[in-house]
XYZ file of C-alpha atoms in Angstrom:
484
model
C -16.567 -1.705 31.666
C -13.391 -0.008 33.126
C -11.460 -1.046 29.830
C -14.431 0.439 27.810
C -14.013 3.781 29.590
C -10.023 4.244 29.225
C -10.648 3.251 25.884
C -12.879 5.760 25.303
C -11.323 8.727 27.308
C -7.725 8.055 24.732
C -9.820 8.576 21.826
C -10.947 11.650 23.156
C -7.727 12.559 24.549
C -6.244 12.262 21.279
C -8.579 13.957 19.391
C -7.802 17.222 22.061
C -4.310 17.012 21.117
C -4.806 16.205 17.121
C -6.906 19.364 17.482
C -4.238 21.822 18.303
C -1.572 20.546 15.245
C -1.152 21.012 11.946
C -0.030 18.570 9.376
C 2.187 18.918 6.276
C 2.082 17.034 3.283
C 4.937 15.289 4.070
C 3.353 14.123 7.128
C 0.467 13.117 5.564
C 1.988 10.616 3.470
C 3.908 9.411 6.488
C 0.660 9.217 8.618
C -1.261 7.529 5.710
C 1.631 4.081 5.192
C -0.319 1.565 6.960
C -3.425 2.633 4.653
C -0.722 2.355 1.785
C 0.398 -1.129 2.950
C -2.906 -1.803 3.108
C -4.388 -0.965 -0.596
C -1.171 -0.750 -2.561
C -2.504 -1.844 -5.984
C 0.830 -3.739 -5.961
C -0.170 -6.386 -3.398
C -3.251 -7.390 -5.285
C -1.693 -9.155 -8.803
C -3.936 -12.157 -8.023
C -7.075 -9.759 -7.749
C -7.187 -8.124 -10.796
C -10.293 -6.285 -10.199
C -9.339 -5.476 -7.047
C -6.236 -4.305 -8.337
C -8.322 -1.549 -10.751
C -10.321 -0.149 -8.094
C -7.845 0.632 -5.737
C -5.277 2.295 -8.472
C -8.436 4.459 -9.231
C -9.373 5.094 -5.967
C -5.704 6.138 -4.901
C -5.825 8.771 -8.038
C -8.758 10.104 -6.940
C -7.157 10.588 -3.314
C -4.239 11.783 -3.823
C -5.998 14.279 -5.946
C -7.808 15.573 -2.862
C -5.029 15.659 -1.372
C -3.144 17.708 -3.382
C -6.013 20.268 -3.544
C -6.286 20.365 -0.014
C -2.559 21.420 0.295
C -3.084 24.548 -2.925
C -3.213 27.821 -1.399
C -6.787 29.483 -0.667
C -8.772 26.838 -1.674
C -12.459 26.922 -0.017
C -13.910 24.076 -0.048
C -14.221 20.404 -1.604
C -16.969 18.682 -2.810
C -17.238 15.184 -0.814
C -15.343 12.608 -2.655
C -17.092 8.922 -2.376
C -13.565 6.625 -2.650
C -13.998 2.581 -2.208
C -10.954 0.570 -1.649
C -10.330 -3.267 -1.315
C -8.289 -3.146 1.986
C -5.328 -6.540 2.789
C -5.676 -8.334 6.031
C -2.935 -6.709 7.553
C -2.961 -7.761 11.466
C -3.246 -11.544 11.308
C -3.269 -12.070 14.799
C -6.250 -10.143 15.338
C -9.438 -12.659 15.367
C -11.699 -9.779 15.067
C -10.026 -8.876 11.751
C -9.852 -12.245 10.611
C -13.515 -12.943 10.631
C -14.215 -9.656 8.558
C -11.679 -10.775 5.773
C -13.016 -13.915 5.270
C -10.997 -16.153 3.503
C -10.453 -13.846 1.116
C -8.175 -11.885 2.513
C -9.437 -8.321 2.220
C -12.827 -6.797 2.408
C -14.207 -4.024 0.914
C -14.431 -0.511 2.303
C -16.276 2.719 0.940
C -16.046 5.998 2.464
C -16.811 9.568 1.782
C -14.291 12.527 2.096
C -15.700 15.785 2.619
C -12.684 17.231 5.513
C -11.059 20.566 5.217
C -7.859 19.750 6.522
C -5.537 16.945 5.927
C -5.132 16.233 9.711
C -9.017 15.358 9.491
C -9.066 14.100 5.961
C -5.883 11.536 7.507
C -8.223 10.579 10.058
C -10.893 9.636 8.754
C -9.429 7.529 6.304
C -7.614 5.768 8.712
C -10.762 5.311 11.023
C -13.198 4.050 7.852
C -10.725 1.619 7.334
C -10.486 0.465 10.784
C -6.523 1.163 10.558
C -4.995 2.358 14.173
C -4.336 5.658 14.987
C -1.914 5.514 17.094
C 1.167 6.608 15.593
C 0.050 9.998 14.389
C 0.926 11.545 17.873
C 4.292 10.304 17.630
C 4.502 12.208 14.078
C 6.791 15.781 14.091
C 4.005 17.679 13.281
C 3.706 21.227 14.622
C 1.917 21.116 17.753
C 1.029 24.127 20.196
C -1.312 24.181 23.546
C -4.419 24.970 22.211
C -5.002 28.866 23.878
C -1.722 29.493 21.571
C -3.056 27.329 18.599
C -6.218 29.951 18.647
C -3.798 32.918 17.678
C -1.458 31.064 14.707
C -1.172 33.228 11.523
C -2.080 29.982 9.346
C -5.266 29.757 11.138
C -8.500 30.443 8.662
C -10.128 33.862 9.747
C -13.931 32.659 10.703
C -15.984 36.024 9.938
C -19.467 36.797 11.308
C -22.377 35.239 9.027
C -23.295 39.472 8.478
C -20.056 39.782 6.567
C -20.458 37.214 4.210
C -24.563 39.025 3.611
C -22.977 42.656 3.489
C -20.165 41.853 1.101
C -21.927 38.858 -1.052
C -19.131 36.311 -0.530
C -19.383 32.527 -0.430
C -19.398 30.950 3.331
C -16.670 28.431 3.029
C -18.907 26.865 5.905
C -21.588 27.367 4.553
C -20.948 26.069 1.180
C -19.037 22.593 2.570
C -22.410 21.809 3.914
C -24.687 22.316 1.317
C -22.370 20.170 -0.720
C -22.276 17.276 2.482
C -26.388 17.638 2.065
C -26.179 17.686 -2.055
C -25.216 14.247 -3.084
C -23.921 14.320 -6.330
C -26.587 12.791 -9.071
C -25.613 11.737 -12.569
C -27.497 14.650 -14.160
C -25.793 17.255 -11.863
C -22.301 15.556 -12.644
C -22.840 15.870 -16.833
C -23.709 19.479 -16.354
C -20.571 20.032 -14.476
C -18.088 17.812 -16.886
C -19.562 17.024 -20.033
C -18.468 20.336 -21.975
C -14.686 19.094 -20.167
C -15.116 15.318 -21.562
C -16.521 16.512 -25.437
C -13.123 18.668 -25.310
C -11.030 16.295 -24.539
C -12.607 13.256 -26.904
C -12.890 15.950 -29.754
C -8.911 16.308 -28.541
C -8.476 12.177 -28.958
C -10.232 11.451 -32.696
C -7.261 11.604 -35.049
C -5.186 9.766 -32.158
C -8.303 7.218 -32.060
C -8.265 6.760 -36.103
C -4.055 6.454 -35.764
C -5.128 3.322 -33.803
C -7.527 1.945 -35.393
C -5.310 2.209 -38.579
C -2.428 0.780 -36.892
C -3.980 -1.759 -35.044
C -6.020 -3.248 -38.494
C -3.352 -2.755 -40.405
C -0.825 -4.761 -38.149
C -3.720 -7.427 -37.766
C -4.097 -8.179 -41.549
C -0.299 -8.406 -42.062
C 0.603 -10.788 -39.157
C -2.842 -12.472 -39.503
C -3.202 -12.119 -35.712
C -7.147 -13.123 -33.534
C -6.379 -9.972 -31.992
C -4.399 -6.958 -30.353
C -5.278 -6.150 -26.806
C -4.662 -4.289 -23.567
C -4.212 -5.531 -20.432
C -4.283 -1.850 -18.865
C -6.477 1.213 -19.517
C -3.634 2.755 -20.863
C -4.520 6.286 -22.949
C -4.966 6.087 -26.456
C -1.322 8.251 -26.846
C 0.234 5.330 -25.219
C -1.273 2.933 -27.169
C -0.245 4.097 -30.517
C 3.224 4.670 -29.536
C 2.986 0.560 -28.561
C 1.789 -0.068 -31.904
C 4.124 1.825 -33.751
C 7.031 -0.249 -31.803
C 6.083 -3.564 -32.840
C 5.656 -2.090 -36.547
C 9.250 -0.916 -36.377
C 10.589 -4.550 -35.172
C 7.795 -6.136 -38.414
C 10.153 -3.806 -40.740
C 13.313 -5.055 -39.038
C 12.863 -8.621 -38.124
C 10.115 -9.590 -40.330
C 11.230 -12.973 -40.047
C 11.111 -13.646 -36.295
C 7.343 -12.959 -36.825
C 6.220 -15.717 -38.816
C 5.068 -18.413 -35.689
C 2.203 -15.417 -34.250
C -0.201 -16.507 -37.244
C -3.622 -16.909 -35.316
C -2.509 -15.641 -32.036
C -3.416 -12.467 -29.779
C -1.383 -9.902 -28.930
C -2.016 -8.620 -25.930
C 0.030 -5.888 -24.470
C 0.934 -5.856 -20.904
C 3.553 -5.353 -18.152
C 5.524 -8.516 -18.739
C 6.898 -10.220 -22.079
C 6.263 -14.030 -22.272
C 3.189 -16.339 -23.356
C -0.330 -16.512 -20.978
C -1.905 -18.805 -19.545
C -4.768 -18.519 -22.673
C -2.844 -18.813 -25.006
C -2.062 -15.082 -25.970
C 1.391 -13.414 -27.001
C 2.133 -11.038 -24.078
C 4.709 -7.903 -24.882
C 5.749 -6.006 -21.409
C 5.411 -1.897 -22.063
C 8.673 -1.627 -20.638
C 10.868 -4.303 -22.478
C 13.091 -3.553 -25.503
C 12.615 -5.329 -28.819
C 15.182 -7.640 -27.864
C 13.203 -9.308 -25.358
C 10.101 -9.166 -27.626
C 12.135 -10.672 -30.677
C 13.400 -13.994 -28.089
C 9.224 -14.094 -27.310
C 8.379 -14.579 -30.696
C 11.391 -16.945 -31.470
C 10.413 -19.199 -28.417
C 7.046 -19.568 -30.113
C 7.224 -22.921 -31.216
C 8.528 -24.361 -27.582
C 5.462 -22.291 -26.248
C 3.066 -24.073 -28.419
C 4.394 -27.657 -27.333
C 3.947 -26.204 -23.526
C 0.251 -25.097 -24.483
C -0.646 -28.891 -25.840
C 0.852 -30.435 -22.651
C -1.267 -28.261 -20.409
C -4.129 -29.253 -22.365
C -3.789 -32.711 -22.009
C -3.627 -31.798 -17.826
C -6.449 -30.192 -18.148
C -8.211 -33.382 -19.704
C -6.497 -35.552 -16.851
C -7.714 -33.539 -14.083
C -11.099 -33.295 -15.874
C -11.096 -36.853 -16.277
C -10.531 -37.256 -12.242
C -12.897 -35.100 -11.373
C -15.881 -36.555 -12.635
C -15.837 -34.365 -16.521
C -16.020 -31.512 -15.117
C -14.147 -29.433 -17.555
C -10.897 -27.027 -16.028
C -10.684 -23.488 -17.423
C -8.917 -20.492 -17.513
C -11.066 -17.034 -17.170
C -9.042 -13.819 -18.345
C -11.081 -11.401 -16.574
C -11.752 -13.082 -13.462
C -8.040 -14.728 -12.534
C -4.478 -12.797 -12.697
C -2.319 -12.520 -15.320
C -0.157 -15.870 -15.195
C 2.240 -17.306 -17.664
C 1.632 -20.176 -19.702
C 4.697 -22.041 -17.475
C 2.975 -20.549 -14.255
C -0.453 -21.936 -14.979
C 0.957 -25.516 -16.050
C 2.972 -25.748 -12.821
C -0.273 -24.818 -10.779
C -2.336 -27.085 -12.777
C 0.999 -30.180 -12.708
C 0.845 -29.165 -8.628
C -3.071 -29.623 -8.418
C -3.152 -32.821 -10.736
C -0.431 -35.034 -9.201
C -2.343 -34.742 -6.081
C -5.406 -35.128 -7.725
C -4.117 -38.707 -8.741
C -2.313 -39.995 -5.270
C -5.927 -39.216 -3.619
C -8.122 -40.964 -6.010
C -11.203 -39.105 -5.324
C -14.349 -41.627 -6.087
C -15.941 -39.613 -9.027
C -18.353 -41.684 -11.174
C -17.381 -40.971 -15.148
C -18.644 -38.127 -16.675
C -20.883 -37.302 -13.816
C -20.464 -33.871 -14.044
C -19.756 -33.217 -17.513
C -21.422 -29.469 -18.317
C -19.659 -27.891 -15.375
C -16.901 -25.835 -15.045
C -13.920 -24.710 -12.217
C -11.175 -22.690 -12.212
C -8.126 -22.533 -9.727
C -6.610 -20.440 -7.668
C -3.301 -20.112 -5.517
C -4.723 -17.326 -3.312
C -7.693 -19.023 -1.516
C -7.658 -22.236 1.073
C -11.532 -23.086 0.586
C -13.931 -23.751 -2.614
C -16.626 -21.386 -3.564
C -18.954 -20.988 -6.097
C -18.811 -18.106 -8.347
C -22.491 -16.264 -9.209
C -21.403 -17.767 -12.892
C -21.784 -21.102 -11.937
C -17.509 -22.155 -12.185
C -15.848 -23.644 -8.665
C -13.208 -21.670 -7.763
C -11.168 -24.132 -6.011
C -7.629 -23.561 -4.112
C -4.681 -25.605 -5.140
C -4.333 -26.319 -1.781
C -7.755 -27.803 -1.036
C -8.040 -30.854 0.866
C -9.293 -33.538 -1.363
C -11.889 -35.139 0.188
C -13.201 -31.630 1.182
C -13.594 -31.034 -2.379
C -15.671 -34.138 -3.353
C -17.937 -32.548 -0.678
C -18.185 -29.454 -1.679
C -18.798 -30.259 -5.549
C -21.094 -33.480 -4.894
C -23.279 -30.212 -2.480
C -22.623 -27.705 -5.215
C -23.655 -28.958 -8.144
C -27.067 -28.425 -8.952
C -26.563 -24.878 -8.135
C -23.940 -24.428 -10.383
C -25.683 -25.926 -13.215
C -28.368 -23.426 -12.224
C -25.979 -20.857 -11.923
C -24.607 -21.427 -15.335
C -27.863 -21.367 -17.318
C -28.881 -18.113 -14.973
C -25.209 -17.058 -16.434
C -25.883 -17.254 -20.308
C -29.573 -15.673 -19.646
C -27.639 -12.858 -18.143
C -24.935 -12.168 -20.417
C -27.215 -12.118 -23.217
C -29.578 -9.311 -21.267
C -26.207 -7.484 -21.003
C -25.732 -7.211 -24.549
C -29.106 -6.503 -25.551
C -29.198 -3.702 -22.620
C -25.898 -2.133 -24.286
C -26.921 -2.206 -27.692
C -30.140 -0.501 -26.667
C -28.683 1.630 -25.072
C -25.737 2.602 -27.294
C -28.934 3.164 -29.722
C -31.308 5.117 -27.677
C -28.558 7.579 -26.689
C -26.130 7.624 -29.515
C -23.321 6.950 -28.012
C -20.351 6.096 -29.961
C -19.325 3.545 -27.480
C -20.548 1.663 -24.118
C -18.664 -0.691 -22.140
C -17.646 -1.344 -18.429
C -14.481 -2.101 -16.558
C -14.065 -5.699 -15.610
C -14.808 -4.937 -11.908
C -17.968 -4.472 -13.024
C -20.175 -7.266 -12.561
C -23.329 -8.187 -14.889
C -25.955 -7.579 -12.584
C -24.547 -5.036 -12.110
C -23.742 -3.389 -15.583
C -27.955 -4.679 -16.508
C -29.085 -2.592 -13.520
C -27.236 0.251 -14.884
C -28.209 -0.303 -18.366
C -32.004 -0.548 -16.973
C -31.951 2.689 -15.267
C -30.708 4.846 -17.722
C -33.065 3.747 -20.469
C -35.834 5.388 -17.574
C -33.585 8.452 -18.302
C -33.565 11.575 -21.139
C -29.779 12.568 -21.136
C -28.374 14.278 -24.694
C -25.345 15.467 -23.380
C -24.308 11.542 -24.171
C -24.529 12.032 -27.367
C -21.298 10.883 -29.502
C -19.370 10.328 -26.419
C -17.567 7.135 -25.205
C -19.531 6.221 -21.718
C -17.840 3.579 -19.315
C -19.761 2.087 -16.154
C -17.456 2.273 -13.216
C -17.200 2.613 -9.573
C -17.074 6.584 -9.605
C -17.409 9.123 -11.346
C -14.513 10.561 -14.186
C -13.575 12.181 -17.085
C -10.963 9.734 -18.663
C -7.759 12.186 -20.781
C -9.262 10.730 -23.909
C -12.775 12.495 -23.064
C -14.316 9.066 -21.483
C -16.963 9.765 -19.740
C -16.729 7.234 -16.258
C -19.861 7.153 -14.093
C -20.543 4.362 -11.558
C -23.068 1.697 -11.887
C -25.030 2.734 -9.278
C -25.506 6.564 -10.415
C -27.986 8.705 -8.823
């Protein structure tokens, strides 16, 4: 009880003496590292969804950041942020628990702070980060009587001014704007003239790529040319026209990508699919040794098949596969080492699975995890490093509901479509899609609700289902699957 008090007293304690500083940007950023270490998009490679929403989320902060720090601004309108937040105290049991095995949790909070003092705070607190060190910081810091007098201190008029003279009350307005929450048909008034701008802006760039893009296609007789990244259209012409320049100058090292994808991304090498991967940031030097080492790749890709078959064959049938969207970016020599890893002890264990007893499932693995789970789409996602007889277990208990799972799966993904399509119709949009952290229950609930909905300013525009709302520089229009 005694502990409980103290405890409670420093919090208050510290907010008295937070109270009477100021913070500058530069201490805001220095405040805000353990948050940093904690979300870095950088620390999440394994979790590429993850990965997305926190690079968004960090945009959108460090936007309303910057505003708070522009001269004579008034007010914000709250700013919902979510962010998938690392274990970073691993000593702490309480911690431990909330992470799960996965080692980070989800967090969403909503900014609506006029200061960055406050706006530091409260991220810090929503994410259950410590506190601590921000009254250690060199921030400017005055007893409170003198703190009342400071020249940077907001002049806080009588409510009759703001009647007599008609001017906004900063107050005044923050809280109508904490009581409006922002709906979907508030948020196109506001941005849609801004997003038809900026895709009007985008066309002849968006017809450059097409061009490019088919035209490269047809004359290496490629599957495919992707993007790992949501890069802007600029960007991805200029990648385009770079691999046209090496066609003209080494047609010749380009003969082996017949029937391959392309897929553009932040390292050069082969992936763990199957597709040609050119790093953004490499020369055509290292792109013209990719597509010379072709051939070796291809004798890598049928060796990991046939480990795929052998573990498949140990496991009962169950078949072993590789899902783009739902597992990081590995190389085709990464993926065969996990897989060589996961087979060899596979085979000293000898699991006792009956032939072909579970034929029609499906598993993926992972380096990142220590126990099995089954995904909503019916795959096991099991850890390289599970214990062998704990997976016999956990399949043998698992398996119904993952058959069920993955007929629920294909019922699913065929509402999706039919949702999109009806809805690309209804509102004549010129495209709809989602980002991968985007789930399909989710994207059909989405999908569902807005066919309820009469909404013209989508008309012709490009609408992507997120986690918040944005107005991509190509004139996207971003809106989050749960919209208002």
């Amino acid at each position: 009880f005694f502990y409980f008090i103290r405890s409670c007293l420093d919090k208050i304690l510290l907010q008295c003496v937070l109270q009477a500083r100021t913070l500058s940007g530069a201490d805001a950023i220095n405040a805000l590292r353990p948050f940093y270490f904690a979300v870095h998009p950088d620390f999440f490679g394994q979790h590429p969804k993850e990965r997305e929403v926190n690079e968004n989320s960090l945009k959108r902060l460090n936007g309303y950041l910057e505003n708070l720090q522009k001269p004579g601004f008034r007010s914000l309108k709250p700013t919902q942020l979510t962010f998938y937040v690392r274990e970073t105290e691993p000593n702490s049991s309480n911690v431990q628990e909330s992470f799960s095995a996965s080692g980070f949790r989800a967090v969403s909070f909503t900014l609506h702070t006029r200061d960055l003092l406050s706006t530091v705070l409260d991220i810090l607190n929503s994410c259950s980060l410590s506190t601590e060190h921000i009254q250690n910081l060199n921030v400017n810091s005055q007893p409170h009587k003198e703190a009342k007098s400071t020249v940077n201190r907001p002049i806080k008029w009588d409510k009759t001014y703001y009647s007599f003279t008609g001017f906004k009350d900063p107050e005044e307005e923050l809280e109508q704007a904490q009581r409006v929450e922002t709906t979907l048909i508030s948020w196109l008034d506001d941005n849609g003239a801004s997003a038809v701008k900026k895709l009007k802006k985008s066309l002849p760039l968006r017809k450059e790529l097409e061009r490019l893009k088919s035209e490269l296609s047809h004359e290496l007789q490629l599957s495919d040319i992707r993007w790992q990244r949501s890069w802007g259209i600029a960007h991805r012409c200029s990648q385009l026209h770079s691999l046209a320049r090496l066609v003209q100058q080494r047609p010749e090292v380009l003969k082996n990508v017949k029937g391959c994808t392309v897929v553009f991304t932040d390292r050069s090498g082969m992936s763990a699919a199957g597709h040609v991967m050119l790093g953004t940031m490499d020369v055509h030097h290292h792109w013209t040794k990719i597509f010379e080492r072709l051939p070796n790749y291809y004798k890598l890709q049928k060796r990991l098949l046939f480990l795929e078959d052998r573990i498949s064959e140990l496991l009962g049938g169950i078949q072993v596969i590789y899902i783009e969207e739902l597992q990081p970016l590995l190389t085709l020599e990464e993926y065969y080492e996990t897989l060589n890893s996961f087979y060899n002890k596979l085979r000293d264990s000898r699991l006792p699975f009956h032939p072909r007893s579970l034929r029609g499932l499906q598993m993926i693995l992972e380096s990142d995890r220590y126990a099995p789970s089954l995904h909503e789409f019916g795959h096991f996602m099991i850890p390289t490093v599970c214990d062998p007889a704990a997976l016999q277990w956990f399949i043998f208990a698992k398996a119904q509901e993952a058959r069920e799972n993955l007929k629920r799966k294909e019922e699913m993904m065929i509402t999706e479509k039919e949702l999109i399509d009806t809805s690309t119709e209804k509102f004549s949009l010129d495209r709809l899609y989602k980002e991968p952290s985007v789930s399909s229950a989710q994207m059909i609930d989405c999908c569902k609700r807005l066919l309820e909905e009469s909404l013209p300013y989508l008309q012709g525009m490009h609408l992507c289902i997120s986690h918040f709302y944005s107005v991509l520089q190509d004139g996207d229009l971003c809106i989050p699957w749960n919209w208002k």
